[in-house]
Short mmCIF file of C-alpha atoms in Angstrom, two decimals:
data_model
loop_
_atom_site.label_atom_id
_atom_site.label_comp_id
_atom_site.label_asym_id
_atom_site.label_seq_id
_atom_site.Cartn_x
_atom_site.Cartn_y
_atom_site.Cartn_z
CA UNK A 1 -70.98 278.18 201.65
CA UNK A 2 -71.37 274.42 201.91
CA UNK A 3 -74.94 274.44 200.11
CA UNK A 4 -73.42 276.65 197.56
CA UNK A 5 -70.43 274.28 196.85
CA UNK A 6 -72.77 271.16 197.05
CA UNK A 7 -74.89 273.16 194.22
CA UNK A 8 -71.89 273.74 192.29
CA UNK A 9 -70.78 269.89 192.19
CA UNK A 10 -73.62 268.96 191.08
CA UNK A 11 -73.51 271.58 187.91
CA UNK A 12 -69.95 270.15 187.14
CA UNK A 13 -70.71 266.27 187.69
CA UNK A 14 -73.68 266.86 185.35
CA UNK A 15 -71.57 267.44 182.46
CA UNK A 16 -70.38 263.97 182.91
CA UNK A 17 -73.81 262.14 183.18
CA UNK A 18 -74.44 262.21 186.57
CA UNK A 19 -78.22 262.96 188.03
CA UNK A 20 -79.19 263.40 191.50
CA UNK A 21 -81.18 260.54 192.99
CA UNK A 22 -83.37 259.86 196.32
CA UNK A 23 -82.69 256.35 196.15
CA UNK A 24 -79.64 255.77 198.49
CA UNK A 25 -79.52 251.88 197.86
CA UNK A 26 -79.06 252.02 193.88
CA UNK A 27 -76.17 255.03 193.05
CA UNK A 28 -72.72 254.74 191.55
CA UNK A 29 -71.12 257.73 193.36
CA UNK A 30 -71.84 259.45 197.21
CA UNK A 31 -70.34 262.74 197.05
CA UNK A 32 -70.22 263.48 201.10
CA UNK A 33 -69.66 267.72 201.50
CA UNK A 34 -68.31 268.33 204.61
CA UNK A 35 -67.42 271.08 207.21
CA UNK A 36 -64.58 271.44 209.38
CA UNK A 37 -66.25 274.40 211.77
CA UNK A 38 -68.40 272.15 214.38
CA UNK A 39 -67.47 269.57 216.83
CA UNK A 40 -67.00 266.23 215.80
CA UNK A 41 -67.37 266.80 211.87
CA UNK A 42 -64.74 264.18 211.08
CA UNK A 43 -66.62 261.21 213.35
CA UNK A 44 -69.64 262.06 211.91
CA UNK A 45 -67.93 261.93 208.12
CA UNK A 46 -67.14 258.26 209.30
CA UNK A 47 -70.78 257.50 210.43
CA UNK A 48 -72.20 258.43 207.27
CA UNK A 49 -69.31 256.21 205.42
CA UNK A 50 -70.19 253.36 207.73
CA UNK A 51 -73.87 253.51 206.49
CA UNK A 52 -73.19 253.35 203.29
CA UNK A 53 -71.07 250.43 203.39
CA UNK A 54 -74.24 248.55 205.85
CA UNK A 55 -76.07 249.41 202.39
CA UNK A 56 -73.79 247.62 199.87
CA UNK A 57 -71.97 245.17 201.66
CA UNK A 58 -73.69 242.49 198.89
CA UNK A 59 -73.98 245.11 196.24
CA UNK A 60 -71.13 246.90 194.31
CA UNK A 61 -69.57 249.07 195.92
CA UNK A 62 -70.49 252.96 194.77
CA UNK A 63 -67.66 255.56 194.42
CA UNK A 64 -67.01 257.46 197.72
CA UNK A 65 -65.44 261.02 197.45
CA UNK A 66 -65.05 262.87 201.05
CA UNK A 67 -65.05 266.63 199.77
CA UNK A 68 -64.68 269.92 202.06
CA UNK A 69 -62.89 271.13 204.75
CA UNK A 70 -63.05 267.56 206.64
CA UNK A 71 -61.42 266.31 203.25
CA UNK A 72 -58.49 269.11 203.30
CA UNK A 73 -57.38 268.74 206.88
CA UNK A 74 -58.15 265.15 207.63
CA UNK A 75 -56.91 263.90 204.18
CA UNK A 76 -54.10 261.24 204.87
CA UNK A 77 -55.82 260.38 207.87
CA UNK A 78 -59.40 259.38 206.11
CA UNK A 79 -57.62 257.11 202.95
CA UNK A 80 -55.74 255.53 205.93
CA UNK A 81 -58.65 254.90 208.67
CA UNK A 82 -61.76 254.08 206.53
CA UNK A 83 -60.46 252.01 203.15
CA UNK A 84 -64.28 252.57 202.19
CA UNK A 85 -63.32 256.24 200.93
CA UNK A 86 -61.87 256.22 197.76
CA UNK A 87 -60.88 259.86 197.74
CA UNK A 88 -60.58 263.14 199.19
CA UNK A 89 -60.97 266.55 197.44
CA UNK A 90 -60.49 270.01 199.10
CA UNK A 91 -62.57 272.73 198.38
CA UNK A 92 -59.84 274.32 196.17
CA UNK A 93 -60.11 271.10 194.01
CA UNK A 94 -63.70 270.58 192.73
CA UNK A 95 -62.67 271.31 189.08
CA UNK A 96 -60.69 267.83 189.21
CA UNK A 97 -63.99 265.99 190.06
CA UNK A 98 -65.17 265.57 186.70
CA UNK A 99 -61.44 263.94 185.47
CA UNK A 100 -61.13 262.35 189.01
CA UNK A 101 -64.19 260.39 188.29
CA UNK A 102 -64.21 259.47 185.01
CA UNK A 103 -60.18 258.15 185.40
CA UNK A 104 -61.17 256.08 188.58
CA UNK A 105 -59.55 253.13 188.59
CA UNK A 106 -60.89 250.23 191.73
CA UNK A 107 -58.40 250.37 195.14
CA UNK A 108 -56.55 253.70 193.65
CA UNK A 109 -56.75 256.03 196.34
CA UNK A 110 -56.85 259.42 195.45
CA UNK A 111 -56.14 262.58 197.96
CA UNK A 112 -56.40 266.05 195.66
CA UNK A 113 -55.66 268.91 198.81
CA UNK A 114 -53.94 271.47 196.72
CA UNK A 115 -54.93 274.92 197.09
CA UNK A 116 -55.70 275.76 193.58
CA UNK A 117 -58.72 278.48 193.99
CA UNK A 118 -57.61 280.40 190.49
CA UNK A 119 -58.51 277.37 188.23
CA UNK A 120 -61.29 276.51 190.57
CA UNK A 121 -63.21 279.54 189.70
CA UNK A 122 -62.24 279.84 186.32
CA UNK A 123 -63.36 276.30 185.51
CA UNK A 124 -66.76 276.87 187.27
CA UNK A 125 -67.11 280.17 185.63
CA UNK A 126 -67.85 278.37 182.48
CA UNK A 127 -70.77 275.97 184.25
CA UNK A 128 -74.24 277.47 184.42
CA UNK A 129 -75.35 277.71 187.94
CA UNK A 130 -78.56 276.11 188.02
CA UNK A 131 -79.73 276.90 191.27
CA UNK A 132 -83.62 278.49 190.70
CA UNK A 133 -84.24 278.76 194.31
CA UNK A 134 -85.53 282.35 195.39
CA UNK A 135 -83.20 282.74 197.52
CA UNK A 136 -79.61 282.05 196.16
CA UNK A 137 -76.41 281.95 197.06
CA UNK A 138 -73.17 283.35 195.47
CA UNK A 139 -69.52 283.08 196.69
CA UNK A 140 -67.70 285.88 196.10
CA UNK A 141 -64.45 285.95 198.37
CA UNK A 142 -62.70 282.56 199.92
CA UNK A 143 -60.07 281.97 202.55
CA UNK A 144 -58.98 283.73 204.69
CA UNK A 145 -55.83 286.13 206.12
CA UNK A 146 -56.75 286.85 209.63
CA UNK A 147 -55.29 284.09 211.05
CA UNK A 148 -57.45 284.07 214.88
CA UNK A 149 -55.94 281.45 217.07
CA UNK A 150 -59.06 279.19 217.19
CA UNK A 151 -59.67 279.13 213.79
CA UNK A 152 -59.38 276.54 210.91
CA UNK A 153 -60.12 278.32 207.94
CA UNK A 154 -56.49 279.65 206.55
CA UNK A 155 -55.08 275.90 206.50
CA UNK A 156 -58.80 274.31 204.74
CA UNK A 157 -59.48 277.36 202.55
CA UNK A 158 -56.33 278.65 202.15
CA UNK A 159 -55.26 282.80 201.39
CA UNK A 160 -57.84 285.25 201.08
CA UNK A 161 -59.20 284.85 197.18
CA UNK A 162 -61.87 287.52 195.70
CA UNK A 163 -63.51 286.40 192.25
CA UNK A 164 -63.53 288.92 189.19
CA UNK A 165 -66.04 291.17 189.73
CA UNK A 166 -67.74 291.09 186.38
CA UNK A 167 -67.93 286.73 186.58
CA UNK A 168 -69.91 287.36 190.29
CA UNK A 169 -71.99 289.69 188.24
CA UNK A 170 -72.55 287.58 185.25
CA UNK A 171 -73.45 284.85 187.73
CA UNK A 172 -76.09 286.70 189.80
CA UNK A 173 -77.93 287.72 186.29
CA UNK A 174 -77.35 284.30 185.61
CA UNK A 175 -79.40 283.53 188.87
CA UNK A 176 -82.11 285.82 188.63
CA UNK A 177 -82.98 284.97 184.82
CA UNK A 178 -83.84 281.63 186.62
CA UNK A 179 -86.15 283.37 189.12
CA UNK A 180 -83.70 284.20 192.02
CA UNK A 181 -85.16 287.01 194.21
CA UNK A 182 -82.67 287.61 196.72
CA UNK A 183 -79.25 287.20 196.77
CA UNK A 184 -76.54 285.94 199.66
CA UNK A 185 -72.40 287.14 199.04
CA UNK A 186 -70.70 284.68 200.52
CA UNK A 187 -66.93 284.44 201.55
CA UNK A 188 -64.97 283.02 204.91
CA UNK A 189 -64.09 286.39 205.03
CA UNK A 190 -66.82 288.49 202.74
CA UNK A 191 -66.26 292.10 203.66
CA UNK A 192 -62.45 291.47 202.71
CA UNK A 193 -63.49 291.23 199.13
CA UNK A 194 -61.12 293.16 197.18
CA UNK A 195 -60.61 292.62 193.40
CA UNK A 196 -58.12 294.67 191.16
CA UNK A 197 -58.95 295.03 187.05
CA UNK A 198 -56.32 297.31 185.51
CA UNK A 199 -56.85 300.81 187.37
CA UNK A 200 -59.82 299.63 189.00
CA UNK A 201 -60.23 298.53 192.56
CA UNK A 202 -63.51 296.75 193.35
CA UNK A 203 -64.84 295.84 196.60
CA UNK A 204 -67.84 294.86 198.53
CA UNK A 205 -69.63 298.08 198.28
CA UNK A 206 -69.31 298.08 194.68
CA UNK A 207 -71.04 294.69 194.14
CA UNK A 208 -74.00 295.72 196.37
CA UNK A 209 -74.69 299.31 194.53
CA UNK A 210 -74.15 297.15 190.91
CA UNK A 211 -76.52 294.57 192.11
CA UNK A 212 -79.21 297.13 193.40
CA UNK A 213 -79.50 298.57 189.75
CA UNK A 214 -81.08 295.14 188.64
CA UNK A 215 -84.76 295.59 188.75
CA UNK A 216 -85.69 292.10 188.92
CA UNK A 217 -83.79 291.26 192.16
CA UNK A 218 -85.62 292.29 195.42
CA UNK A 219 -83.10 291.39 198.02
CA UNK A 220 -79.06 291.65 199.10
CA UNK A 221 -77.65 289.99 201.78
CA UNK A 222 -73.55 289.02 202.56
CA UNK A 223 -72.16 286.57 205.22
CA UNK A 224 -69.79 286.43 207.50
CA UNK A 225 -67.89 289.63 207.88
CA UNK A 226 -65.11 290.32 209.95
CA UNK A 227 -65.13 293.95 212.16
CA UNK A 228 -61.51 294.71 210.95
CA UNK A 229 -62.90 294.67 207.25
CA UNK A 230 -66.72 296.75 207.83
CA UNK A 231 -65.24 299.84 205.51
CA UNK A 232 -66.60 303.19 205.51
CA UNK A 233 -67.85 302.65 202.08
CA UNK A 234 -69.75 299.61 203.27
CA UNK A 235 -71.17 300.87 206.09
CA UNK A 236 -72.28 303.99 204.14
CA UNK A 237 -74.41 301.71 201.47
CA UNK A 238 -77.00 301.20 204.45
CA UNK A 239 -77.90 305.13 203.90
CA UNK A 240 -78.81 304.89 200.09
CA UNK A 241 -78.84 300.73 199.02
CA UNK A 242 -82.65 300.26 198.82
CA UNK A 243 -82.19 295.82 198.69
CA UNK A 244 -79.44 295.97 200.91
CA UNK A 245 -81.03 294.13 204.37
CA UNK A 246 -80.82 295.61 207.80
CA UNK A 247 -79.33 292.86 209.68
CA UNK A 248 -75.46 292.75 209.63
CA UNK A 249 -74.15 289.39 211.04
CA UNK A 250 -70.62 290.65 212.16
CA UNK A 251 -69.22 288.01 214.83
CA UNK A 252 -67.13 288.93 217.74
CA UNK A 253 -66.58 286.39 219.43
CA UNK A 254 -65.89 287.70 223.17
CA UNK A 255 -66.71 290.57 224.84
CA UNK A 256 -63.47 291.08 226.84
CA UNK A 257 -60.37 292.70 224.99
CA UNK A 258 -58.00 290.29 226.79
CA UNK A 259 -59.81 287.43 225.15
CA UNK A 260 -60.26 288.57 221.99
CA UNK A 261 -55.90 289.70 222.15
CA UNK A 262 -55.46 285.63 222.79
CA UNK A 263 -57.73 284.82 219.70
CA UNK A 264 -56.01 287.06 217.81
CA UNK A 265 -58.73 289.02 216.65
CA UNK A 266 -56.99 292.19 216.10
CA UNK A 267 -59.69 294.66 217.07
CA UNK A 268 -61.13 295.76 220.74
CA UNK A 269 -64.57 295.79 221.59
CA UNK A 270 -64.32 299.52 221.63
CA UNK A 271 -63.77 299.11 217.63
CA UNK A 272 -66.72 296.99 217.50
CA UNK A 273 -69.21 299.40 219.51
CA UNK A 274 -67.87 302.20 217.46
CA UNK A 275 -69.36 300.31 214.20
CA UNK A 276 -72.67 299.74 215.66
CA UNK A 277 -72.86 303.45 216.80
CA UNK A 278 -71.93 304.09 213.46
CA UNK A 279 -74.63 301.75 211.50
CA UNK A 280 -77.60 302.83 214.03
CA UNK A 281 -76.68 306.13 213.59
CA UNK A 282 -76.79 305.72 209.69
CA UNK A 283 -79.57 303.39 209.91
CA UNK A 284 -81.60 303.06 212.84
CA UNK A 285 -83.31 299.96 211.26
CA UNK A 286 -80.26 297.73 211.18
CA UNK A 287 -79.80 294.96 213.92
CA UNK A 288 -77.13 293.07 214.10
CA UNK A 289 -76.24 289.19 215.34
CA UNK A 290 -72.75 287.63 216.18
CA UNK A 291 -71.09 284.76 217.16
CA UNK A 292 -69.94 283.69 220.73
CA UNK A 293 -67.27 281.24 221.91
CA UNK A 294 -67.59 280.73 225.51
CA UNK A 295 -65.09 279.34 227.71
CA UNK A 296 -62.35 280.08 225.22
CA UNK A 297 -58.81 279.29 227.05
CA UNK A 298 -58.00 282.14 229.67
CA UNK A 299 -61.84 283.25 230.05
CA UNK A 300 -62.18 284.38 233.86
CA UNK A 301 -65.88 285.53 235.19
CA UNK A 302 -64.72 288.88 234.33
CA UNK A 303 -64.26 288.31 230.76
CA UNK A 304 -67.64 286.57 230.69
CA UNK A 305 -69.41 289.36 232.47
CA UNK A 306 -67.90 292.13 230.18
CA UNK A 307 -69.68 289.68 226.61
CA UNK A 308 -72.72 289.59 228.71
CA UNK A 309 -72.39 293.26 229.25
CA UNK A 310 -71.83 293.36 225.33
CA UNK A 311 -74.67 291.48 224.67
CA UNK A 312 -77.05 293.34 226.80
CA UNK A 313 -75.70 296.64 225.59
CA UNK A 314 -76.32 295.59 221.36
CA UNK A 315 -79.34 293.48 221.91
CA UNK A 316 -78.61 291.05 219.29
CA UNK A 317 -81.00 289.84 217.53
CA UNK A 318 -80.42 286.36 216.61
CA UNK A 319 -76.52 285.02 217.16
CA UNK A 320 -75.19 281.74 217.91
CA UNK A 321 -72.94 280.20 220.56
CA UNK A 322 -70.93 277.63 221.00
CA UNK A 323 -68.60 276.22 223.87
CA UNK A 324 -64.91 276.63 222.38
CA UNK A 325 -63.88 273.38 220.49
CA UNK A 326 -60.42 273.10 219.69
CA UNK A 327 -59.43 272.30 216.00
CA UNK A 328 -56.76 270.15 215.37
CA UNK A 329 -53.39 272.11 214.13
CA UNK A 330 -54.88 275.64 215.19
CA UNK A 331 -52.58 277.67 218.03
CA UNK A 332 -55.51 277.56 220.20
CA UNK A 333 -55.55 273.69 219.80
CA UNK A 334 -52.29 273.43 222.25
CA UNK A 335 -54.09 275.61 225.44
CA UNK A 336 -55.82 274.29 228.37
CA UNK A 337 -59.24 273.75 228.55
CA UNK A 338 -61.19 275.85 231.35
CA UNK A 339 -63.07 273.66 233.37
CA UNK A 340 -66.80 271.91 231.25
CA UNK A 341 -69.01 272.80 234.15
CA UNK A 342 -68.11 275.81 234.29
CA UNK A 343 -68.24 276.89 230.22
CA UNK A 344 -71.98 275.26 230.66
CA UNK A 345 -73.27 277.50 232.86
CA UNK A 346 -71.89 280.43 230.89
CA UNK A 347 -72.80 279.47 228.01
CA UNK A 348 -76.41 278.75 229.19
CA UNK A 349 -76.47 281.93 231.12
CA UNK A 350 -75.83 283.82 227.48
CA UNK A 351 -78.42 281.64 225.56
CA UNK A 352 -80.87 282.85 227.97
CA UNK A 353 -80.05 286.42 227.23
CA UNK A 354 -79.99 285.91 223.60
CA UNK A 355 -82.91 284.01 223.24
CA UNK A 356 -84.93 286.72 225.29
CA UNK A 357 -83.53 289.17 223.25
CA UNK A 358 -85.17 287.38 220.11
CA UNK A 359 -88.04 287.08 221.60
CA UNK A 360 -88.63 290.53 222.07
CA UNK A 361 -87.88 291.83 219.08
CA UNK A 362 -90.36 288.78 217.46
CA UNK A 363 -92.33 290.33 220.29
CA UNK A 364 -92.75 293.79 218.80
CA UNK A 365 -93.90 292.28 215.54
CA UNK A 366 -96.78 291.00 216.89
CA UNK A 367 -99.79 292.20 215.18
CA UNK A 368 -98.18 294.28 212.45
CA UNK A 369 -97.65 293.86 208.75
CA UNK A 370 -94.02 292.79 207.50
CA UNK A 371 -92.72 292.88 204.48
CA UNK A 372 -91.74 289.31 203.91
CA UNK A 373 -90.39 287.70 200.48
CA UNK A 374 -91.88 283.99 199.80
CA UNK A 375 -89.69 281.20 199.10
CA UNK A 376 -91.97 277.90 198.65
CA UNK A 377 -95.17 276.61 199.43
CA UNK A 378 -93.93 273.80 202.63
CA UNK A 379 -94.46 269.99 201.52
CA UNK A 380 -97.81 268.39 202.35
CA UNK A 381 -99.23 271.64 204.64
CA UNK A 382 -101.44 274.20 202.88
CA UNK A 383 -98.77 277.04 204.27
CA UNK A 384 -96.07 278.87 202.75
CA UNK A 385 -92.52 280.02 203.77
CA UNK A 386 -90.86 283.46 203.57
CA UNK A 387 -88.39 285.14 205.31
CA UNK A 388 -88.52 288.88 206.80
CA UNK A 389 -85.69 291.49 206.17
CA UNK A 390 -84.38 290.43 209.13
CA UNK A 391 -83.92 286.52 207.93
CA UNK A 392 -86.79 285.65 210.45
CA UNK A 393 -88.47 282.25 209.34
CA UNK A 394 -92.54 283.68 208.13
CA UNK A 395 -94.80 281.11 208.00
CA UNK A 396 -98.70 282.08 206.68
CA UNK A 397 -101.31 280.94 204.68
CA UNK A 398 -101.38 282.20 201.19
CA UNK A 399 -101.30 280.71 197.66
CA UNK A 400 -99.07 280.20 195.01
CA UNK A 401 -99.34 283.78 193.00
CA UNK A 402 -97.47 285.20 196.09
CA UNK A 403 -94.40 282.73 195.94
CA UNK A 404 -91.12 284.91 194.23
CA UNK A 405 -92.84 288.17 196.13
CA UNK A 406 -92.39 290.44 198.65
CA UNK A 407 -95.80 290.66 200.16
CA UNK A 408 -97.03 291.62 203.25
CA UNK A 409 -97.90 289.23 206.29
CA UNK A 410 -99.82 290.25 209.34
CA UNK A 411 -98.02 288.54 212.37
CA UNK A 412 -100.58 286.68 214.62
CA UNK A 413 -98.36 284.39 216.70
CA UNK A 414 -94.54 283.63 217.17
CA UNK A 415 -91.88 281.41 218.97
CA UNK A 416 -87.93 282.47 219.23
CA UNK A 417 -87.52 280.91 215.60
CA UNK A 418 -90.28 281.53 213.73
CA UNK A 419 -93.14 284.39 212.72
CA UNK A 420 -96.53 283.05 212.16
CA UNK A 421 -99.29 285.04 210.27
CA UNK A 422 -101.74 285.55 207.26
CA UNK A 423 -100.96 287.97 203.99
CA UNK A 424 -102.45 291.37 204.69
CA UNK A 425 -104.79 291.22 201.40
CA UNK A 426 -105.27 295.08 202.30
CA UNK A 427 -101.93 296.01 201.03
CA UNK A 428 -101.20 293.05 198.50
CA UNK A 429 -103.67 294.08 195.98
CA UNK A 430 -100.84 294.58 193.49
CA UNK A 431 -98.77 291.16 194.61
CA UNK A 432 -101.81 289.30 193.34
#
């Protein structure tokens, strides 16, 4: 979502005069984008502002906006600790950039945190979204309702928000007219999308099954979903959606129903297993990954075992885990800690389980076509980049008539990241 609001800033600071540039030692405003979800996002917000001043401490000084979740929770804080910034915007606020910007006035310190997502969208609805990049992203839901105990997003995002279905719509066209191939939904919360014109009620299914009818776009994809929100009608469009891709990203987060009660989560695993029964049944080409905290507060062995038993059981895919990392003014925030030692080994134990996973599904590929859907031709190597259905990183050799295709790649090596091969010229006749 970050890349898609950087993208989106720079449409609407356009409109004012302003032009990307490579040169870090010659601009008149750093726009610094942050995120509130890892470790140490803040210190590292004050790293990058200490580099910048190194850079003009004899020059005049550029504008410095903080933007993003760091911006919306740490607000007060930043203007106070680092006089460097000169303001902060939340990511309900990027409409105000343009005025902000052009009304700044030297040592006026600006913090605009209000959650004002209505105007937000309907002020970017009427900026172009440039982004020509194969694969795009859109966001169509933000915020968030759910409220789990370790979690930041309700108090940096705000409510749960779902755009007008006909402006998400208007903006994928928008995307693919400027070559877009495949398509990401995006929201805190995506699968909650739920938007209300007149009589009509339109949710996540429907924006898949309207998006499939456009000929020109090859791929769908939505991130992150929450299990209390994967719908019946959702879950049916992987029977009959022909660009909707078979890897569902649906985090969980622990494997043990007592955990997941002191998150909050508001679902049992049992739920969760149900809706993978469900999907493979429907689908036996899906896969799905997750996300893991380990050592949450309260996590015994047994509670570890039973996500390891998860894990084993689903065979994700590809899924990421972190060591739980309190955020500031979240319930889970004011627990104890379980011992560091302790999360470490678990958490390396379930890497190791996950990553062999990976590697044996990249494993099975091995010597077989894939369908794979080229991005870009990689800077100064004669390869190219693509991605399989599954979001595996494809790198080949090829040429530039395949790039904006779905071709197919014959898969001659691999690591737990990424697919090498060569096009299949056999079965590309047509992609050339």
């Amino acid at each position: 979502m970050n890349e898609y609001d950087s993208n989106r800033i720079y449409d609407t600071v356009k409109k004012i005069g302003y032009l990307k540039t490579d040169n870090k030692e010659n601009v008149d405003c750093y726009i610094i984008n942050t995120c509130h979800i890892r470790d140490k996002a803040k210190e590292k917000v004050y790293h990058e502002v200490g580099r910048i001043r190194e850079i003009y401490k004899s020059k005049n000084k550029p504008i410095t906006i903080i933007t993003g979740c760091v911006a919306q929770a740490e607000n007060e804080e930043m203007l106070k600790r680092e006089p460097y910034i000169d303001m902060v915007v939340g990511p309900q606020s990027y409409h105000k950039l343009n005025s902000l910007i052009k009304n700044f006035e030297i040592g006026k310190k600006i913090d605009e945190t209000e959650f004002d997502v209505v105007n937000k969208f309907n002020f970017l609805d009427q900026i172009k979204n440039n982004d020509s990049n194969i694969s795009a992203y859109i966001t169509i839901q933000e915020g968030c309702d759910k409220f789990c105990n370790f979690c930041v997003v309700p108090y940096t995002r705000g409510p749960e928000y779902s755009r007008p279905f006909k402006k998400i719509i208007e903006e994928a066209e928008s995307l693919i007219k400027n070559g877009s191939k495949e398509l990401t939904l995006l929201g805190q919360n995506v699968n909650a999308y739920l938007y209300k014109d007149e009589d009509k009620i339109y949710k996540l299914s429907d924006l898949i099954l309207e998006l499939d009818k456009i000929k020109e776009l090859k791929r769908i994809r939505y991130t992150t979903s929450h299990p209390r929100d994967m719908s019946e009608d959702l879950i049916e469009c992987y029977s009959y959606s022909k660009k909707l891709m078979p890897l569902i990203h649906l985090p969980i987060q622990s494997g043990s129903d007592k955990i997941l009660k002191l998150m909050n989560r508001n679902h049992k695993v049992e739920k969760y297993l149900e809706i993978y029964k469900t999907l493979k049944k429907i689908n036996n080409d899906v896969e799905f990954s997750s996300d893991f905290i380990i050592g949450y507060p309260g996590e015994m062995d047994s509670d570890f075992n039973d996500t390891m038993e998860l894990v084993k059981n689903i065979k994700f895919i590809n899924s990421y885990s972190f060591i739980f990392s309190p955020r500031p003014g979240t319930p889970a925030s004011r627990l104890k800690l379980i011992d560091k030692e302790i999360a470490k080994e678990r958490l390396i134990n379930i890497q190791k389980v996950l990553e062999d996973h990976q590697i044996k599904k990249n494993q099975t590929l091995l010597n077989k076509s894939i369908e794979v859907l080229v991005e870009n031709k990689l800077k100064d190597q004669n390869k190219y980049f693509g991605r399989n259905v599954f979001l595996n990183s494809v790198i080949f050799d090829g040429e530039n008539k395949y790039i904006g295709k779905v071709i197919d790649v014959k898969i001659t090596k691999f690591n737990r990241n990424t697919l090498f091969g060569r096009v299949d010229e056999s079965k590309n006749i047509s992609a050339a």
